[in-house]
Coordinates of C-alpha atoms in Angstrom, one line a residue:
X1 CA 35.6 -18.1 21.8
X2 CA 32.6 -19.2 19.2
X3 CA 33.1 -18.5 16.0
X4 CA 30.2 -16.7 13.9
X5 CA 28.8 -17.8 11.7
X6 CA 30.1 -15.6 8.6
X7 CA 33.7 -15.2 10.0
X8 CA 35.5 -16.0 6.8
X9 CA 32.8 -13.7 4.5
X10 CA 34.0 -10.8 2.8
X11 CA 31.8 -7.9 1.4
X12 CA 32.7 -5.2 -0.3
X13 CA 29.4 -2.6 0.6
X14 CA 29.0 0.1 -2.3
X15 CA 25.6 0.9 -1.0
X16 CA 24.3 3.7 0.7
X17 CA 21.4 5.2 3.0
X18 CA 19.0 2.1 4.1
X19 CA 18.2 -0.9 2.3
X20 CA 21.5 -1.8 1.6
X21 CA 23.0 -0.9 4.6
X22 CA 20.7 -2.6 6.4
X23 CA 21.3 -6.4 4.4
X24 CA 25.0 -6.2 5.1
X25 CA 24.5 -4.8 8.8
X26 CA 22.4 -8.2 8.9
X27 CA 25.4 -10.1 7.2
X28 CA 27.8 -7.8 9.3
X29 CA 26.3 -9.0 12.6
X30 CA 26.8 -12.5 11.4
X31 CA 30.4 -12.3 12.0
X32 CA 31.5 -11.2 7.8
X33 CA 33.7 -8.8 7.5
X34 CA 32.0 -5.5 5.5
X35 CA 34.5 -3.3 3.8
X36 CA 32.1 0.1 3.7
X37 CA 33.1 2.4 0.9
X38 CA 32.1 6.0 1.3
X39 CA 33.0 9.2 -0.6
X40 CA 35.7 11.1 1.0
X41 CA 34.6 13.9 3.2
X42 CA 30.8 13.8 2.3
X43 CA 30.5 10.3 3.1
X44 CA 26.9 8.1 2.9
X45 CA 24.2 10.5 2.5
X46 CA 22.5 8.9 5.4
X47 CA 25.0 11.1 7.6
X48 CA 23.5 14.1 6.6
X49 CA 19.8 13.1 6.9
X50 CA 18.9 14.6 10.4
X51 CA 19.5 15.0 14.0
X52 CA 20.1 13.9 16.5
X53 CA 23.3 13.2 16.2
X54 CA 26.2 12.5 18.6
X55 CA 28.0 15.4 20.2
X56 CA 31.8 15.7 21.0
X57 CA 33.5 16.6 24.2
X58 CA 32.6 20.0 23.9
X59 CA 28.9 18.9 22.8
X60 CA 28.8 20.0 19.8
X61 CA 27.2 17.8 16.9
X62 CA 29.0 15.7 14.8
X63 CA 28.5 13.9 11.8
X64 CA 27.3 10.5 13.3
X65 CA 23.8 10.8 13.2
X66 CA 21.1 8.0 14.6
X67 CA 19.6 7.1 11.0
X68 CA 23.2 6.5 9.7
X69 CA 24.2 4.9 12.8
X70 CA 20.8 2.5 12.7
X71 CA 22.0 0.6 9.7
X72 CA 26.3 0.1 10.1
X73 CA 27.3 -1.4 13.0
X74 CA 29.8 -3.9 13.1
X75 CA 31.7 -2.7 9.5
X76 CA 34.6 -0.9 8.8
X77 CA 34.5 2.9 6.8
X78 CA 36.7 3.5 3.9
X79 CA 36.5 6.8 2.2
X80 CA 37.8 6.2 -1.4
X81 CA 36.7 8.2 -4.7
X82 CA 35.4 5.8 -6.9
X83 CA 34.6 8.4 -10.0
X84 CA 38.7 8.6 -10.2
X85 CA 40.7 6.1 -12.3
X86 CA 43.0 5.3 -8.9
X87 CA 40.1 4.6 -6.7
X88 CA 38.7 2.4 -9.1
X89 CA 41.7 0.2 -9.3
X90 CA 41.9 0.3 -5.8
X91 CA 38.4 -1.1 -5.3
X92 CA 38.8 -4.2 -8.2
X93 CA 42.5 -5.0 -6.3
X94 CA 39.7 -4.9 -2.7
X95 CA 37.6 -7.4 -4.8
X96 CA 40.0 -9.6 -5.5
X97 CA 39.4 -11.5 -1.7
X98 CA 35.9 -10.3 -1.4
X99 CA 32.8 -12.7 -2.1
X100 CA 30.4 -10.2 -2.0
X101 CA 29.8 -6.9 -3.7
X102 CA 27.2 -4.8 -3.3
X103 CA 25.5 -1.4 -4.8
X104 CA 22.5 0.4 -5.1
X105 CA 23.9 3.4 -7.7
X106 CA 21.1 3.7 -10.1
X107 CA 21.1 1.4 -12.8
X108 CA 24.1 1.6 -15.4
X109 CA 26.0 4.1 -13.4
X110 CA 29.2 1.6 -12.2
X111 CA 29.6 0.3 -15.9
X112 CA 31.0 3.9 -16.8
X113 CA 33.4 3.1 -13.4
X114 CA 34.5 -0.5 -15.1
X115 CA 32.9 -1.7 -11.3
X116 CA 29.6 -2.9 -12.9
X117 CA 29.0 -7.3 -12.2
X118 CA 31.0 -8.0 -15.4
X119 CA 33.8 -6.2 -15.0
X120 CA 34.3 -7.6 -11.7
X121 CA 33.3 -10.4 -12.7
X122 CA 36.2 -10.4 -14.6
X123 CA 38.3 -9.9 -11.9
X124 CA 37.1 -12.5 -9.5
X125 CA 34.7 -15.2 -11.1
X126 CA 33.6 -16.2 -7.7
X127 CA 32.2 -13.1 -6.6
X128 CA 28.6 -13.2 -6.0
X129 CA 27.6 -9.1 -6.7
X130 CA 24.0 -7.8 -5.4
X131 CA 22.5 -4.4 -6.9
X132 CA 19.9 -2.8 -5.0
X133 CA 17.1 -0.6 -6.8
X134 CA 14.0 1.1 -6.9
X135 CA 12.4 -0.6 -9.7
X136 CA 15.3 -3.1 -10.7
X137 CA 17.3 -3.3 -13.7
X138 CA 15.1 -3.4 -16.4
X139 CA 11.3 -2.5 -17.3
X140 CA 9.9 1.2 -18.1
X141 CA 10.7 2.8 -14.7
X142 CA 14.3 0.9 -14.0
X143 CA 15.6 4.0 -14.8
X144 CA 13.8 6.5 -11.9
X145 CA 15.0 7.3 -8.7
X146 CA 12.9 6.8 -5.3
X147 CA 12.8 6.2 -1.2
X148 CA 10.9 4.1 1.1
X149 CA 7.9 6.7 1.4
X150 CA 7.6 6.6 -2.4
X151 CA 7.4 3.1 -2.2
X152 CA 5.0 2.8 0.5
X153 CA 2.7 4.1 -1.9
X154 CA 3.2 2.7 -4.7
X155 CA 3.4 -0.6 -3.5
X156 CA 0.0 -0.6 -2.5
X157 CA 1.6 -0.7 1.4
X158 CA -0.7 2.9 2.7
X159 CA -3.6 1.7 0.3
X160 CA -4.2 -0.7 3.2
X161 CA -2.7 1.2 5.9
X162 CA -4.8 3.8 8.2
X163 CA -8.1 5.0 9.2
X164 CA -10.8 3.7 7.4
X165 CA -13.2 5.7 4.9
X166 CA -16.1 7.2 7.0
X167 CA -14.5 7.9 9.9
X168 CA -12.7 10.6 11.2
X169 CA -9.5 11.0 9.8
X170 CA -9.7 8.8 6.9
X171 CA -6.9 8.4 4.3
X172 CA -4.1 6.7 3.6
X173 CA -1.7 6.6 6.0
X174 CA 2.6 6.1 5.7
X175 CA 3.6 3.6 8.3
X176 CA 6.3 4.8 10.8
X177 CA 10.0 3.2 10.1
X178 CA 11.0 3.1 6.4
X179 CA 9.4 -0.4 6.3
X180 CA 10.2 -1.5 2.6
X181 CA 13.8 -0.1 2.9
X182 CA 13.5 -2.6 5.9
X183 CA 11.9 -5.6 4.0
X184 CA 14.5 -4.8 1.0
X185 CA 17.4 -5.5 3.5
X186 CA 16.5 -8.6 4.5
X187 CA 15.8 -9.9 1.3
X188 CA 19.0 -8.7 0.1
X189 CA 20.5 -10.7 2.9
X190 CA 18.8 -14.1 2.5
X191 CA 19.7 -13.5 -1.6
X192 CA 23.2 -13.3 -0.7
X193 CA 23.0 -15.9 1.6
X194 CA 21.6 -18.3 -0.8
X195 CA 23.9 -17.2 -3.7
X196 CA 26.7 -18.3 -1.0
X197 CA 25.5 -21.6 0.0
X198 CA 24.9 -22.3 -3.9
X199 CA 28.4 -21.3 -5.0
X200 CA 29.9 -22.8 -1.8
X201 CA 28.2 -25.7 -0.5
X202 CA 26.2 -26.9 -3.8
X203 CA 29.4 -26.5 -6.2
X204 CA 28.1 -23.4 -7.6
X205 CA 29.4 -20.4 -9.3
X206 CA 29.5 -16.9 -8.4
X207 CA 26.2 -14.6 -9.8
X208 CA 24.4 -11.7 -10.5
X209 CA 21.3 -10.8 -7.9
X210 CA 18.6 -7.8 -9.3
X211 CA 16.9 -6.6 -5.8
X212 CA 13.9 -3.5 -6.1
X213 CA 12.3 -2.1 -3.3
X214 CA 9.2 -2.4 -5.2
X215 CA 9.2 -6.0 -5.8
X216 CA 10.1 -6.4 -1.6
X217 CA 7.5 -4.1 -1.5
X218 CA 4.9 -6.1 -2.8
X219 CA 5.9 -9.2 -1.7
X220 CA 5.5 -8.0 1.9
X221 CA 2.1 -6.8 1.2
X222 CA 1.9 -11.3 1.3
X223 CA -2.1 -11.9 2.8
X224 CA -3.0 -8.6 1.6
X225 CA -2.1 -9.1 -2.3
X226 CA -3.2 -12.6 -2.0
X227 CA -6.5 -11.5 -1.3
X228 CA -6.6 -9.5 -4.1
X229 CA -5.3 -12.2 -6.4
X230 CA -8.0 -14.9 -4.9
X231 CA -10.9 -12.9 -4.9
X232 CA -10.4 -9.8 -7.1
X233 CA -11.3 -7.4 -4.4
X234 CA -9.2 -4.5 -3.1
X235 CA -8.6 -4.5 0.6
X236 CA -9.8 -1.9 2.1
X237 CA -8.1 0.5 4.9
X238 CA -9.5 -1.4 8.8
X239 CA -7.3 1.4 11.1
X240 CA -6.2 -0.9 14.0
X241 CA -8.8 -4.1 13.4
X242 CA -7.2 -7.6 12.6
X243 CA -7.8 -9.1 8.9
X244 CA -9.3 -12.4 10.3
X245 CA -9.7 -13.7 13.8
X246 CA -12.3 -10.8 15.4
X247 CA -12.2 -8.7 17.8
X248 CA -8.6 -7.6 16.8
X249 CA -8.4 -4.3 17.3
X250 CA -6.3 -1.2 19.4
X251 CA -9.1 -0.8 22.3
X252 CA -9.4 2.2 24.6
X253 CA -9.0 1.9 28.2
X254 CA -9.8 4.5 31.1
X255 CA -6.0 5.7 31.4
X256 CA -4.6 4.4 27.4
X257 CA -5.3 2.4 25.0
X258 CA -4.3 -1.9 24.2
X259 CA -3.6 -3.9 21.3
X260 CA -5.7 -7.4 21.3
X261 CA -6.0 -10.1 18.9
X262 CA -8.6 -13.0 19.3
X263 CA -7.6 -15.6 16.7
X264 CA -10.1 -18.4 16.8
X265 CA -13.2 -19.4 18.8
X266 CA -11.7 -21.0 21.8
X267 CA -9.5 -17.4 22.6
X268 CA -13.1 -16.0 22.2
X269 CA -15.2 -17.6 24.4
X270 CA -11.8 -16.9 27.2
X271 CA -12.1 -13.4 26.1
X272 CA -15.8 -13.4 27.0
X273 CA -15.7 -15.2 30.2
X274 CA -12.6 -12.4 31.5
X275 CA -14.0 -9.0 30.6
X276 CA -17.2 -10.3 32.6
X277 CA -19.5 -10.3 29.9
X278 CA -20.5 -14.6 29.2
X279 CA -23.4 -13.7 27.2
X280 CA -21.1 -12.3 24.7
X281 CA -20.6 -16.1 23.9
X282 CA -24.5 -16.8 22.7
X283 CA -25.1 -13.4 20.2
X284 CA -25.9 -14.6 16.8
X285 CA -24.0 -12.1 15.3
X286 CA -20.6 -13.4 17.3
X287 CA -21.1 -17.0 17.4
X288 CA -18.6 -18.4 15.2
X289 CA -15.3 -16.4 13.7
X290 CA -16.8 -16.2 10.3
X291 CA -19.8 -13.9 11.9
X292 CA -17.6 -12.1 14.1
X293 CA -15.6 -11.2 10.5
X294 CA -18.7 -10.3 9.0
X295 CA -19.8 -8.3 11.7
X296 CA -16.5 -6.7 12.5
X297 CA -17.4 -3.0 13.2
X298 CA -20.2 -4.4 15.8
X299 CA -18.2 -6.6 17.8
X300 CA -15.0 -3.6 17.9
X301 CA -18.1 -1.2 19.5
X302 CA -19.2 -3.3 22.1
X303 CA -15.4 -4.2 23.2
X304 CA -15.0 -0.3 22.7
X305 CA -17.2 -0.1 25.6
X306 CA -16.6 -2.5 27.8
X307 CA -12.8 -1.4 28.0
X308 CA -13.4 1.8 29.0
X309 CA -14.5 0.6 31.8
X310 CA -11.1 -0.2 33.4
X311 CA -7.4 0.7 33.1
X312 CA -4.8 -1.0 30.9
X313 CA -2.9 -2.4 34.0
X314 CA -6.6 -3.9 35.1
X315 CA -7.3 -5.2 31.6
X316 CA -3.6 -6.3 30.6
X317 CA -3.7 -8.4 34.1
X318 CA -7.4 -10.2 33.3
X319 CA -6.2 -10.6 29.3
X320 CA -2.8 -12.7 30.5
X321 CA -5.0 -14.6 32.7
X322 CA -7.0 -16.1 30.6
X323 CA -4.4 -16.5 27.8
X324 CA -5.6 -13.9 25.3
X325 CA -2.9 -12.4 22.8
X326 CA -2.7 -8.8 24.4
X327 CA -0.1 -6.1 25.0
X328 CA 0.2 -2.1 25.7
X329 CA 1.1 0.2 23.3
X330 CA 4.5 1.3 23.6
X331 CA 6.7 3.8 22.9
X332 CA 10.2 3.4 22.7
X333 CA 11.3 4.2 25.8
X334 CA 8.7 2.1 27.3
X335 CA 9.8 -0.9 24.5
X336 CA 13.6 -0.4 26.4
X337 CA 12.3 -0.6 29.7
X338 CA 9.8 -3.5 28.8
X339 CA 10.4 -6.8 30.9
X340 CA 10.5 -9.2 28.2
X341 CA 12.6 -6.7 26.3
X342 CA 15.2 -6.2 29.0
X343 CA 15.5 -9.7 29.7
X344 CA 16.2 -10.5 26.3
X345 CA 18.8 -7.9 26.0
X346 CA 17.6 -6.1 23.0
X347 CA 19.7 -3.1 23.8
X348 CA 23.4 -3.6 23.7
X349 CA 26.7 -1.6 24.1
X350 CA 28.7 -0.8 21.1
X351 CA 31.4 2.2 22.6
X352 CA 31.5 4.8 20.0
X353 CA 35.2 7.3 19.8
X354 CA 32.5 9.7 20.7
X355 CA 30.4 8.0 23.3
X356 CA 32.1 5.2 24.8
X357 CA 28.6 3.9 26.4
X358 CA 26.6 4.0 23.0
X359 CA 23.9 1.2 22.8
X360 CA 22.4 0.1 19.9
X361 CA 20.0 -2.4 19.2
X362 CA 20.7 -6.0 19.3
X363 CA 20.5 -8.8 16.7
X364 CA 17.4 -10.6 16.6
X365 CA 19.3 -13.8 15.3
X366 CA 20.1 -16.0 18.4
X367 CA 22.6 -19.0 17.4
X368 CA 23.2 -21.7 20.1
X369 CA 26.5 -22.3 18.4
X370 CA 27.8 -19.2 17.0
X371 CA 26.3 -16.5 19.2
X372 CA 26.1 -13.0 18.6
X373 CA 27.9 -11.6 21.6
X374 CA 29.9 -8.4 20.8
X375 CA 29.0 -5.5 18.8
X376 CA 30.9 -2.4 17.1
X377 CA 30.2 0.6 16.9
X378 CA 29.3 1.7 13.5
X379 CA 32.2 3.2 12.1
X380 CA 33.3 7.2 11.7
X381 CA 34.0 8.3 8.0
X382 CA 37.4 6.6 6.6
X383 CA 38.1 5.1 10.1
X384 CA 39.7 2.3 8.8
X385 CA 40.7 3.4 4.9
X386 CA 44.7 3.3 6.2
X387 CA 44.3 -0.3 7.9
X388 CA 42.3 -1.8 5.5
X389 CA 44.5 -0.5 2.5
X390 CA 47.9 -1.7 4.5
X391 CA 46.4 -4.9 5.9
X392 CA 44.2 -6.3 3.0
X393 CA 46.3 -4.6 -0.4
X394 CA 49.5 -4.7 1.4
X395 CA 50.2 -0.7 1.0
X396 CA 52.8 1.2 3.0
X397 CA 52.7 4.7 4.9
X398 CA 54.3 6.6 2.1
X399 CA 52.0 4.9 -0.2
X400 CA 48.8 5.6 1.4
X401 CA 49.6 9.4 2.4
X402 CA 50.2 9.6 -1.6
X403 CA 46.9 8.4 -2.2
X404 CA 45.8 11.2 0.2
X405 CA 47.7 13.8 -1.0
X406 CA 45.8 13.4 -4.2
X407 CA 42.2 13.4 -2.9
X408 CA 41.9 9.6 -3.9
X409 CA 41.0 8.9 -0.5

């Protein structure tokens, strides 16, 4: 069987809700082994944050909602209280094997816990320890509290996002997922990633990584911000429309609505030629990219008009004829039951105690060498607190029913 490619990765996973469970999902998927550390009987607050969630035999709900289970596959659950003096020691003894830590507590809050990066530091020189916050660990606002929607905002993210001034509906607008949360996970993968390869490929030492979901924020705002840097002009709000190659744009049909993009003059003239309309190719006001930019609002009428002419099938199949960049617009059932989507397996099983034919949704990362093939469910609230305290600190029955007996886990 091929190995993964994290196999002999350890992380010890402090945080809770989204971002960070989302960057060691990505590291969990890779094969390391993530230790998840929740607080007994409430658990990570992500449990708690909605329906639906899955129902028992007698369908009633349970605690395993969607959001929570979107972000933990493949890890194992202990519930340990880390605000007592036992849990604590419990968790430096855990990272004593582990390479990894991670946390997004606000900032300061571990140190009172002796689990802050020096302290474990202490403990384990090699350990490479990631803290995930709103605003990061220093600066006027490291101190303030926040979630993805908060960001969204003040990231500049629904400055840019939504229908645009003068038309109906105009105003900023929060995009759909928790997007930054999103862009914040990855990042804290690829940190961690790169911490590892420095400590163990380039004779490195262990370190200390500062993640915020505003600076991810930002940085995903890339073309956007650049603009802005370049030129000193705010972006402006274009609904659906494209930021360069024209027409890009979300364009009605008789029976829906499709998503196009025309990148470049060649993909224009194609586009011309297969909605019927050749002369399209000769206005002055769409002859080159740079005047179909300019003239951006013009162009999306007249392509308004010409697709409600048809149905998306009857478009969709003249579009992929010619080669132009075109698609529906899905929902999610529709995404699952999408050809390319189906083919590439993008829904997998991961049998759940409570639904043994649970799917969830598959890696994106595809390794010719170390594939991705199986997948765990993500894990019930301290499903695996006895095995991991037996197997990895070497505690008995008697032992670990002491430490339950006193609420330690």
């Amino acid at each position: 069987m091929a190995r993964l490619p994290l196999e002999k990765i350890r992380v010890l996973d402090l945080t809770r809700v989204l971002a960070g469970p989302f960057g060691s999902q990505v590291l969990a998927d890779m094969g390391a082994d993530v230790i998840k550390i929740e607080r007994p009987v409430v658990g990570d607050d992500a449990r708690i944050f909605g329906e639906p969630y899955l129902r028992d035999a007698q369908g009633k709900p349970t605690r395993e909602n969607a959001f929570y289970m979107s972000v933990n596959r493949n890890k194992r659950s202990v519930a340990l209280n880390i605000a007592s003096a036992k849990g604590q020691e419990l968790i430096r003894e855990l990272v004593k094997s582990c390479d990894v830590v991670m946390e997004n507590y606000k900032v300061g809050d571990l140190k009172r816990y002796g689990l802050d990066y020096e302290s474990l530091k202490a403990v384990n020189p090699r350990i490479i320890y990631c803290s995930v916050t709103g605003y990061g660990q220093d600066g006027p606002l490291a101190g303030k509290p926040g979630y993805d929607a908060v960001f969204q905002g003040e990231c500049g993210l629904m400055s840019v996002t939504g229908v645009p001034e003068g038309k109906p509906g105009a105003g900023p607008m929060k995009v759909g997922p928790s997007i930054i949360d999103l862009f914040t996970g990855l990042n804290v993968a690829n940190a961690i990633l790169a911490a590892l390869y420095h400590r163990d490929a380039a004779g490195g030492e262990g370190q200390y990584i500062d993640i915020a979901l505003l600076d991810c924020g930002v940085s995903a705002l890339s073309h956007y911000a650049q603009i802005y840097l370049t030129s000193g002009e705010v972006p402006v709000r274009r609904g659906t429309q494209g930021n360069g190659g024209m027409p890009t744009s979300m364009f009605p049909c008789s029976d829906g609505a499709i998503m196009i993009t025309s990148g470049n003059d060649k993909q224009y003239l194609a586009l011309c030629d297969a909605v019927g309309h050749p002369e399209l190719k000769d206005d002055p006001r769409f002859y080159t990219n740079v005047e179909r930019v300019k003239n951006r609002d013009e162009i999306t009428e007249v392509f308004n008009a010409i697709f409600q002419t048809n149905s998306v099938d009857y478009w969709l199949e003249k579009l992929g004829a010619a080669g132009i960049p075109s698609g529906p617009i899905n929902d999610l059932e529709q995404v699952f039951d999408y050809p390319q989507a189906v083919h590439r397996g993008l829904r997998v099983r991961a049998p759940h105690p409570l639904k043994p034919d649970l799917d969830v949704i598959r890696s994106p990362l595809n390794f010719s060498e170390t594939p991705i093939t199986d997948y765990r469910a993500p894990p019930m609230l301290g499903e695996h607190t006895r095995e991991v305290l037996a197997q990895e600190l070497g505690l008995d029955a008697a032992a670990i029913d002491g430490l339950a007996d006193d609420g330690i886990i």
